[in-house]
């Protein structure tokens, strides 16, 4: 089955053809780790987690690079004092790298909570300063960039004068861009306002600074993604993703940098994930219209009536296509919870009890499988895929009630396909199973501690562990293979 992907560059759905057969290079812009990620950020990363999982499930070997932006992201390109990390470090009275560490740890924790897989490479901007300096030098040598007061800017007019088109990805017209640009501070050192920083000179108060041929400074935000994607995926690679809001200027600048440096389109397929809204407005830290992921999970917020398990949030997000806007609301979450529970109930029925099989089946499993994979390969259409999953769910409930029949082979096939799609591709987890896993891990820790106590002849403690667990209905049994437990 051919995979079709909507490519923002062409504005069309295209058949996906990777550069190297069966291998995919995918780069996704990561978070700027100067504060906690909000739920909107999580949606974008989850969209690409689903895409990554789908590609792997479809048989591709994926090198998935998602960076950490830990330097250089200014709130606006013209004002050096608006470095997000430096600002936040003053606010929290921490070193900028403590800010980076704190919010990187938070980011990983949040994504783990929502069962996102880690990328295969997670490079940081500060770990690639040399590569960014080299790229800047290359752009100066080729005449696409110029130095001004210790900063280096990309020359957009020069780029366009060579028959290239700044604006090709975001479909913006350069004349309009010029007409609409305000004259911001610091822009007088640029030849024209659309030029963007590759390297910024650091003011004396700027803490995050590195040596360069142009004096002490720090790299521009757009450059880091070109440096890291080129390093790990090559001058031209298959997929580049990010939120819709990054298309301009961030991704437009990446296209320009790549083309100017290497003379080739850097990316074959540009994918843009759409926004999460709340009260119909884009979720964003700056407007205050946001909720933190853990606030939704813990119920500690004023917007939702109750807490929602991360797996239900995940299910809710994937009920929308990644290119559609999704508005989060209490009603939608409650509806998703019901749907999720029904799906999991069906999964349990399917794996646990078994059905009376017959020599005929009333459900055409191969036709159903085809529909599921058609949805998945049609630009990763998760809502349509989920609607097909529910056809199978309805069938499973009817099987249970004896209203449908199935052959043994088809039952096995159904089990195999549905668990692949639900667990591997959608990344959903059975809440109950997940809790059992945690319980198991906890008991293993207690068993180990009890063994240690026995080794050091602290029998008071080892007996206490056994007796107190027994009082909770958990019996430890010592056998030749070690200690096991049973729950009453
Ligand atoms: P940032 O840390 O600001 O660079 O953002 C990280 C990612 O979250 C980017 O890909 C943004 O496009 C994305 N993002 C920001 N706001 C939202 C939102 N409301 N909904 C979905 N994605 C968002
Ligand atoms: Zn980026």
Coordinates of C-alpha atoms and ligand atoms in Angstrom, one line a residue:
X1 CA 0.0 0.0 0.0
X2 CA 1.4 3.4 -1.0
X3 CA 1.9 6.0 1.7
X4 CA 0.6 9.4 0.9
X5 CA 1.7 12.5 2.8
X6 CA 0.5 16.1 2.6
X7 CA 3.6 18.1 1.7
X8 CA 3.4 21.8 2.8
X9 CA 6.0 22.6 0.2
X10 CA 3.8 21.6 -2.8
X11 CA 0.5 22.1 -1.0
X12 CA -0.5 18.6 -2.1
X13 CA -0.8 15.1 -1.0
X14 CA 2.1 13.2 -2.5
X15 CA 3.2 9.6 -2.7
X16 CA 6.0 9.2 -0.2
X17 CA 9.2 8.0 -1.7
X18 CA 12.2 8.0 0.7
X19 CA 15.6 8.9 -0.6
X20 CA 17.0 5.5 0.6
X21 CA 14.5 2.7 0.2
X22 CA 13.0 1.5 3.5
X23 CA 14.9 4.2 5.4
X24 CA 13.5 7.5 6.6
X25 CA 15.3 10.5 7.9
X26 CA 13.0 12.7 9.9
X27 CA 13.7 15.9 11.8
X28 CA 11.2 17.6 14.1
X29 CA 11.8 21.0 15.8
X30 CA 12.0 20.4 19.5
X31 CA 11.1 22.6 22.4
X32 CA 12.7 25.8 23.6
X33 CA 13.5 24.7 27.1
X34 CA 13.1 27.9 29.0
X35 CA 9.8 27.0 30.7
X36 CA 7.3 24.1 31.1
X37 CA 5.8 22.8 27.9
X38 CA 2.0 23.5 27.7
X39 CA -0.6 21.1 26.4
X40 CA -0.5 22.7 23.0
X41 CA 3.2 21.8 22.6
X42 CA 2.4 18.3 23.7
X43 CA -0.1 18.0 20.9
X44 CA 2.5 18.8 18.2
X45 CA 5.0 16.4 19.6
X46 CA 2.3 13.7 19.9
X47 CA 1.3 14.3 16.3
X48 CA 4.9 13.5 15.2
X49 CA 5.1 10.6 17.7
X50 CA 2.1 9.1 15.9
X51 CA 3.7 9.7 12.5
X52 CA 7.0 8.2 13.7
X53 CA 5.2 5.1 15.2
X54 CA 3.2 4.8 11.9
X55 CA 6.4 4.9 9.8
X56 CA 8.0 2.2 11.9
X57 CA 4.9 0.1 11.9
X58 CA 4.8 0.3 8.1
X59 CA 8.3 -1.2 8.0
X60 CA 10.6 1.8 7.6
X61 CA 13.8 2.2 9.6
X62 CA 13.5 5.7 10.9
X63 CA 16.3 8.0 12.1
X64 CA 14.2 10.4 14.1
X65 CA 16.0 13.6 15.2
X66 CA 14.3 16.0 17.5
X67 CA 16.4 18.8 18.9
X68 CA 16.5 20.7 22.1
X69 CA 16.6 24.5 21.6
X70 CA 18.8 25.6 24.5
X71 CA 20.3 28.8 23.1
X72 CA 19.6 31.6 20.8
X73 CA 15.8 31.7 20.7
X74 CA 15.1 35.4 21.1
X75 CA 11.6 36.7 21.6
X76 CA 12.3 38.9 18.6
X77 CA 15.1 38.9 16.2
X78 CA 16.0 42.5 16.6
X79 CA 16.5 42.7 20.3
X80 CA 19.4 40.8 21.9
X81 CA 18.1 41.5 25.4
X82 CA 15.2 39.3 24.7
X83 CA 17.0 36.0 25.0
X84 CA 14.4 33.7 26.5
X85 CA 17.0 31.7 28.6
X86 CA 18.7 34.8 30.0
X87 CA 15.4 36.4 30.9
X88 CA 14.1 33.3 32.6
X89 CA 17.4 32.8 34.5
X90 CA 17.1 36.3 35.9
X91 CA 13.6 35.6 36.9
X92 CA 14.3 32.3 38.6
X93 CA 17.7 33.4 39.9
X94 CA 19.4 30.4 38.2
X95 CA 22.2 29.9 35.7
X96 CA 20.8 29.7 32.1
X97 CA 22.1 26.1 31.9
X98 CA 20.2 25.3 35.1
X99 CA 17.1 26.7 33.3
X100 CA 17.8 24.5 30.4
X101 CA 18.4 21.4 32.5
X102 CA 15.3 22.0 34.6
X103 CA 12.9 22.3 31.7
X104 CA 14.6 19.6 29.6
X105 CA 13.9 17.2 32.5
X106 CA 10.3 18.4 32.7
X107 CA 9.9 18.0 29.0
X108 CA 11.0 14.4 29.0
X109 CA 8.9 13.6 32.0
X110 CA 5.8 15.0 30.3
X111 CA 6.3 13.2 27.0
X112 CA 6.9 10.0 28.9
X113 CA 3.7 10.5 30.8
X114 CA 1.8 10.6 27.5
X115 CA 3.7 7.6 26.2
X116 CA 5.7 9.4 23.5
X117 CA 8.7 7.4 22.2
X118 CA 12.1 9.2 22.5
X119 CA 13.7 10.3 19.2
X120 CA 16.7 8.3 18.0
X121 CA 18.9 11.4 18.3
X122 CA 18.2 14.4 20.5
X123 CA 20.9 17.0 19.8
X124 CA 21.1 20.3 21.5
X125 CA 21.9 23.7 20.0
X126 CA 24.7 24.4 22.5
X127 CA 26.3 21.1 21.6
X128 CA 26.6 22.2 18.0
X129 CA 28.0 25.7 18.2
X130 CA 31.0 24.7 16.0
X131 CA 28.8 23.4 13.2
X132 CA 26.8 26.6 13.3
X133 CA 29.9 28.7 13.0
X134 CA 31.0 26.7 10.1
X135 CA 27.7 27.0 8.3
X136 CA 27.8 30.8 8.9
X137 CA 31.3 30.9 7.4
X138 CA 30.2 28.9 4.4
X139 CA 27.2 31.3 3.9
X140 CA 29.5 34.3 4.0
X141 CA 32.0 32.7 1.6
X142 CA 29.2 32.0 -0.9
X143 CA 28.0 35.6 -0.6
X144 CA 24.7 34.9 1.1
X145 CA 25.6 36.5 4.4
X146 CA 27.4 39.5 5.7
X147 CA 28.9 40.7 9.0
X148 CA 27.7 43.8 10.8
X149 CA 28.9 44.9 14.2
X150 CA 29.9 41.4 15.2
X151 CA 26.6 39.9 14.1
X152 CA 26.1 38.0 10.9
X153 CA 22.9 38.2 8.8
X154 CA 21.5 36.2 6.0
X155 CA 21.0 38.4 2.9
X156 CA 17.5 37.7 1.7
X157 CA 17.7 40.1 -1.3
X158 CA 20.9 38.5 -2.5
X159 CA 19.3 35.1 -2.2
X160 CA 16.3 36.2 -4.3
X161 CA 18.6 37.9 -6.8
X162 CA 20.1 34.5 -7.6
X163 CA 16.8 33.1 -8.8
X164 CA 15.9 31.6 -5.5
X165 CA 12.7 32.3 -3.7
X166 CA 12.5 33.3 0.0
X167 CA 8.9 32.6 0.7
X168 CA 8.5 29.4 -1.3
X169 CA 7.4 27.3 1.7
X170 CA 5.1 29.7 3.4
X171 CA 3.9 31.1 0.0
X172 CA 4.7 34.7 1.0
X173 CA 5.6 37.3 -1.4
X174 CA 8.8 39.1 -0.5
X175 CA 7.5 42.6 -1.5
X176 CA 4.6 42.2 0.9
X177 CA 7.0 41.1 3.6
X178 CA 9.0 44.2 3.1
X179 CA 5.9 46.4 3.2
X180 CA 4.7 44.8 6.5
X181 CA 7.9 44.9 8.5
X182 CA 8.2 47.2 11.4
X183 CA 11.5 48.9 12.0
X184 CA 12.7 47.1 15.1
X185 CA 15.6 47.9 17.4
X186 CA 18.9 46.6 16.1
X187 CA 17.7 46.3 12.6
X188 CA 19.7 49.3 11.4
X189 CA 22.7 46.9 11.3
X190 CA 20.8 44.8 8.7
X191 CA 20.8 45.7 5.0
X192 CA 17.1 45.2 5.1
X193 CA 14.5 44.2 7.7
X194 CA 13.8 40.7 6.3
X195 CA 17.5 39.6 6.8
X196 CA 17.7 37.2 9.7
X197 CA 20.5 36.6 12.2
X198 CA 22.8 33.6 11.7
X199 CA 25.1 34.8 14.5
X200 CA 24.4 37.5 17.1
X201 CA 27.1 39.6 18.9
X202 CA 26.6 39.3 22.7
X203 CA 26.1 42.5 24.7
X204 CA 28.4 42.6 27.8
X205 CA 25.5 41.5 30.0
X206 CA 24.6 38.5 27.9
X207 CA 25.7 35.4 29.8
X208 CA 25.3 32.7 27.1
X209 CA 28.2 33.4 24.7
X210 CA 30.8 31.7 22.6
X211 CA 33.9 32.7 20.7
X212 CA 33.6 33.0 17.0
X213 CA 35.5 34.6 14.1
X214 CA 33.2 37.7 14.6
X215 CA 33.8 38.0 18.3
X216 CA 31.8 36.6 21.3
X217 CA 28.2 35.9 20.6
X218 CA 25.6 33.2 20.1
X219 CA 23.9 31.5 17.2
X220 CA 20.6 32.5 15.7
X221 CA 17.6 30.2 16.3
X222 CA 17.0 29.2 12.6
X223 CA 20.6 28.1 12.0
X224 CA 20.6 25.4 14.7
X225 CA 18.1 23.2 12.9
X226 CA 19.9 23.4 9.6
X227 CA 23.2 22.6 11.4
X228 CA 21.8 19.6 13.3
X229 CA 19.6 18.2 10.5
X230 CA 22.5 18.4 8.0
X231 CA 24.8 16.7 10.5
X232 CA 22.6 13.8 11.3
X233 CA 20.4 13.4 8.2
X234 CA 22.4 14.9 5.3
X235 CA 22.1 17.9 3.1
X236 CA 18.9 16.6 1.8
X237 CA 16.6 14.4 3.8
X238 CA 13.0 13.0 3.8
X239 CA 10.8 14.6 6.4
X240 CA 10.9 17.8 8.4
X241 CA 8.2 18.5 10.9
X242 CA 7.1 21.1 13.3
X243 CA 4.0 23.1 14.4
X244 CA 2.2 25.2 11.9
X245 CA 3.4 28.4 13.5
X246 CA 7.0 27.5 12.7
X247 CA 6.4 27.5 9.0
X248 CA 7.3 31.2 8.8
X249 CA 9.9 32.5 9.5
X250 CA 11.7 29.5 11.1
X251 CA 11.2 26.8 8.4
X252 CA 11.3 29.4 5.6
X253 CA 14.8 30.4 6.9
X254 CA 15.8 26.8 7.1
X255 CA 15.0 26.2 3.4
X256 CA 16.9 29.4 2.5
X257 CA 20.0 28.4 4.6
X258 CA 20.0 24.8 3.2
X259 CA 19.6 25.9 -0.4
X260 CA 22.2 28.7 -0.2
X261 CA 24.7 26.4 1.5
X262 CA 24.3 23.2 -0.5
X263 CA 22.4 24.2 -3.6
X264 CA 19.7 21.7 -3.0
X265 CA 16.2 21.7 -1.4
X266 CA 17.1 20.5 2.1
X267 CA 13.8 18.6 2.7
X268 CA 11.6 16.5 0.5
X269 CA 8.4 16.5 2.6
X270 CA 7.6 19.4 5.0
X271 CA 4.9 18.4 7.5
X272 CA 3.1 20.9 9.7
X273 CA 1.0 19.9 12.7
X274 CA -2.0 22.1 13.6
X275 CA -2.7 23.9 16.8
X276 CA -4.5 23.0 20.0
X277 CA -7.0 25.6 21.0
X278 CA -8.8 26.3 24.3
X279 CA -11.9 28.4 24.3
X280 CA -11.4 28.7 20.5
X281 CA -8.1 30.4 20.9
X282 CA -4.7 29.1 20.3
X283 CA -3.0 27.7 23.4
X284 CA -0.1 29.9 24.2
X285 CA 2.0 30.9 27.3
X286 CA 2.2 34.5 26.2
X287 CA -1.6 35.1 26.2
X288 CA -2.2 33.1 29.4
X289 CA -4.7 30.8 27.5
X290 CA -3.0 27.5 28.4
X291 CA -3.0 24.5 30.6
X292 CA 0.0 22.5 31.7
X293 CA -0.2 18.8 30.9
X294 CA 0.1 17.7 34.5
X295 CA -2.7 20.1 35.6
X296 CA -5.0 18.2 33.2
X297 CA -3.8 14.8 34.5
X298 CA -4.0 15.8 38.2
X299 CA -7.3 17.7 37.9
X300 CA -5.6 20.7 39.5
X301 CA -7.1 23.3 37.2
X302 CA -10.2 25.5 36.8
X303 CA -11.1 24.5 33.3
X304 CA -11.9 20.7 33.5
X305 CA -14.4 19.1 35.9
X306 CA -12.2 16.2 36.7
X307 CA -8.7 14.7 36.1
X308 CA -8.1 12.8 32.9
X309 CA -5.7 9.9 32.5
X310 CA -2.8 10.6 30.1
X311 CA -4.0 7.7 27.8
X312 CA -7.4 9.4 27.5
X313 CA -5.7 12.8 26.6
X314 CA -3.7 10.9 24.0
X315 CA -6.8 9.2 22.6
X316 CA -8.6 12.6 22.5
X317 CA -5.7 14.2 20.5
X318 CA -5.5 11.4 18.0
X319 CA -9.3 11.6 17.4
X320 CA -8.4 14.7 15.4
X321 CA -6.2 14.6 12.3
X322 CA -2.8 16.2 12.8
X323 CA -3.5 18.9 10.2
X324 CA -6.8 20.0 11.8
X325 CA -7.2 22.5 14.6
X326 CA -8.3 20.7 17.8
X327 CA -10.3 22.5 20.5
X328 CA -9.9 20.9 23.9
X329 CA -13.0 21.0 26.1
X330 CA -14.5 19.2 29.1
X331 CA -17.3 17.7 27.0
X332 CA -14.9 16.4 24.4
X333 CA -12.6 14.9 27.1
X334 CA -15.6 13.2 28.7
X335 CA -16.7 11.7 25.4
X336 CA -13.1 10.5 24.7
X337 CA -13.0 8.9 28.1
X338 CA -16.2 6.9 27.2
X339 CA -14.8 5.9 23.8
X340 CA -11.5 4.9 25.3
X341 CA -13.1 2.8 28.0
X342 CA -15.2 0.9 25.4
X343 CA -12.1 0.4 23.2
X344 CA -10.1 -1.0 26.1
X345 CA -13.0 -3.2 27.2
X346 CA -13.1 -4.7 23.8
X347 CA -9.3 -5.2 23.9
X348 CA -9.7 -7.0 27.2
X349 CA -12.5 -9.2 25.9
X350 CA -10.4 -10.1 22.9
X351 CA -7.3 -11.1 24.8
X352 CA -8.8 -12.5 27.9
X353 CA -11.8 -14.6 27.4
X354 CA -11.8 -16.1 24.0
X355 CA -14.9 -16.7 22.0
X356 CA -16.6 -19.7 20.8
X357 CA -15.3 -20.0 17.3
X358 CA -17.3 -21.4 14.4
X359 CA -16.5 -22.4 10.8
X360 CA -17.7 -19.1 9.4
X361 CA -17.2 -15.5 10.2
X362 CA -19.7 -12.7 10.0
X363 CA -17.1 -10.0 9.8
X364 CA -14.8 -9.5 6.8
X365 CA -11.5 -9.0 8.6
X366 CA -9.3 -8.6 5.5
X367 CA -11.6 -5.9 4.1
X368 CA -11.6 -4.2 7.5
X369 CA -7.8 -4.4 7.7
X370 CA -7.5 -2.8 4.3
X371 CA -9.7 0.1 5.4
X372 CA -7.6 0.6 8.5
X373 CA -4.4 0.7 6.6
X374 CA -5.9 2.9 3.9
X375 CA -6.6 5.5 6.6
X376 CA -3.2 5.1 8.1
X377 CA -1.4 5.6 4.8
X378 CA -3.7 8.4 3.7
X379 CA -1.6 11.2 5.4
X380 CA -1.8 9.4 8.8
X381 CA -5.5 9.8 9.2
X382 CA -5.9 8.8 12.8
X383 CA -9.6 9.9 13.2
X384 CA -10.7 7.7 10.3
X385 CA -8.5 4.9 11.6
X386 CA -10.1 5.1 15.0
X387 CA -13.6 5.1 13.4
X388 CA -12.7 1.8 11.7
X389 CA -11.3 0.4 15.0
X390 CA -14.7 1.0 16.5
X391 CA -16.3 -1.2 13.8
X392 CA -14.2 -4.0 15.1
X393 CA -15.1 -3.0 18.7
X394 CA -18.8 -3.3 17.9
X395 CA -18.2 -6.7 16.4
X396 CA -16.3 -7.8 19.5
X397 CA -19.2 -6.8 21.7
X398 CA -21.6 -8.7 19.5
X399 CA -19.3 -11.7 19.6
X400 CA -19.4 -11.6 23.3
X401 CA -23.2 -11.6 23.2
X402 CA -23.3 -14.5 20.7
X403 CA -24.8 -12.3 18.0
X404 CA -21.9 -12.8 15.6
X405 CA -19.5 -15.6 14.8
X406 CA -15.9 -15.9 13.9
X407 CA -13.4 -18.5 12.8
X408 CA -10.4 -19.3 15.0
X409 CA -7.9 -18.1 12.3
X410 CA -9.8 -14.8 11.8
X411 CA -10.0 -14.2 15.6
X412 CA -6.2 -14.5 15.8
X413 CA -5.8 -12.2 12.8
X414 CA -8.1 -9.6 14.4
X415 CA -6.2 -9.8 17.7
X416 CA -2.9 -9.3 15.9
X417 CA -4.0 -6.3 13.8
X418 CA -6.0 -4.5 16.5
X419 CA -3.3 -4.7 19.1
X420 CA -0.7 -3.5 16.5
X421 CA -2.8 -0.5 15.7
X422 CA -4.0 0.4 19.2
X423 CA -0.8 -0.2 21.2
X424 CA 2.0 0.3 18.7
X425 CA 0.6 2.8 16.3
X426 CA -1.7 4.9 18.4
X427 CA 0.5 4.3 21.4
X428 CA -2.5 3.8 23.7
X429 CA -2.1 2.0 26.9
X430 CA -4.6 0.0 28.9
X431 CA -4.9 1.9 32.1
X432 CA -5.4 -1.1 34.2
X433 CA -2.5 -3.0 32.7
X434 CA -0.4 0.0 33.3
X435 CA -1.3 0.1 37.0
X436 CA -0.5 -3.6 37.3
X437 CA 2.9 -3.0 35.8
X438 CA 3.6 -0.3 38.4
X439 CA 2.5 -2.6 41.2
X440 CA 4.7 -5.3 39.9
X441 CA 7.7 -3.0 39.7
X442 CA 7.0 -1.8 43.3
X443 CA 6.7 -5.4 44.6
X444 CA 10.0 -6.3 42.9
X445 CA 11.7 -3.5 44.8
X446 CA 10.2 -4.7 48.1
X447 CA 11.3 -8.3 47.4
X448 CA 14.8 -7.1 46.7
X449 CA 14.9 -5.1 49.9
X450 CA 13.7 -8.1 51.9
X451 CA 16.4 -10.2 50.3
X452 CA 19.0 -7.7 51.3
X453 CA 17.6 -7.6 54.9
X454 CA 17.8 -11.4 55.1
X455 CA 21.4 -11.4 53.8
X456 CA 22.5 -9.0 56.5
X457 CA 20.5 -11.1 59.0
X458 CA 18.1 -8.3 59.7
X459 CA 15.2 -10.8 60.1
X460 CA 13.0 -8.4 62.0
X461 CA 12.9 -6.2 58.9
X462 CA 12.5 -9.0 56.4
X463 CA 9.6 -10.5 58.4
X464 CA 8.1 -7.2 58.8
X465 CA 8.1 -6.7 55.0
X466 CA 6.5 -10.1 54.5
X467 CA 3.9 -9.7 57.2
X468 CA 2.8 -6.2 56.3
X469 CA 2.4 -7.2 52.6
X470 CA 0.4 -10.2 53.8
X471 CA -1.9 -7.8 55.8
X472 CA -2.5 -6.0 52.5
X473 CA -3.4 -9.2 50.8
X474 CA -0.1 -9.8 49.0
X475 CA 1.5 -13.1 49.8
X476 CA 5.2 -13.7 49.2
X477 CA 6.4 -17.2 48.4
X478 CA 10.0 -18.3 48.5
X479 CA 10.9 -20.9 46.0
X480 CA 13.9 -22.3 44.1
X481 CA 13.5 -19.7 41.4
X482 CA 13.4 -16.8 43.9
X483 CA 10.5 -15.1 45.5
X484 CA 7.2 -14.7 43.8
X485 CA 4.0 -13.1 45.0
X486 CA 0.3 -13.7 44.7
X487 CA -2.6 -11.2 45.3
X488 CA -5.7 -12.2 47.1
Ligands
LIG1 P1 8.4 26.1 21.2 O1 9.0 25.5 22.5 O2 7.8 27.4 21.5 O3 9.4 26.2 20.1 O4 7.2 25.2 20.7 C1 7.4 23.8 20.6 C2 6.4 23.2 19.6 O5 5.1 23.4 20.0 C3 6.5 23.9 18.2 O6 6.5 22.9 17.2 C4 5.2 24.8 18.1 O7 4.8 24.9 16.8 C5 4.3 23.9 18.9 N1 3.1 24.7 19.5 C6 3.1 25.9 20.1 N2 1.9 26.3 20.5 C7 1.0 25.3 20.1 C8 -0.4 25.0 20.2 N3 -1.2 25.9 20.7 N4 -0.8 23.9 19.6 C9 0.0 23.0 19.0 N5 1.3 23.1 18.9 C10 1.9 24.3 19.5
LIG2 ZN1 13.6 24.1 14.1

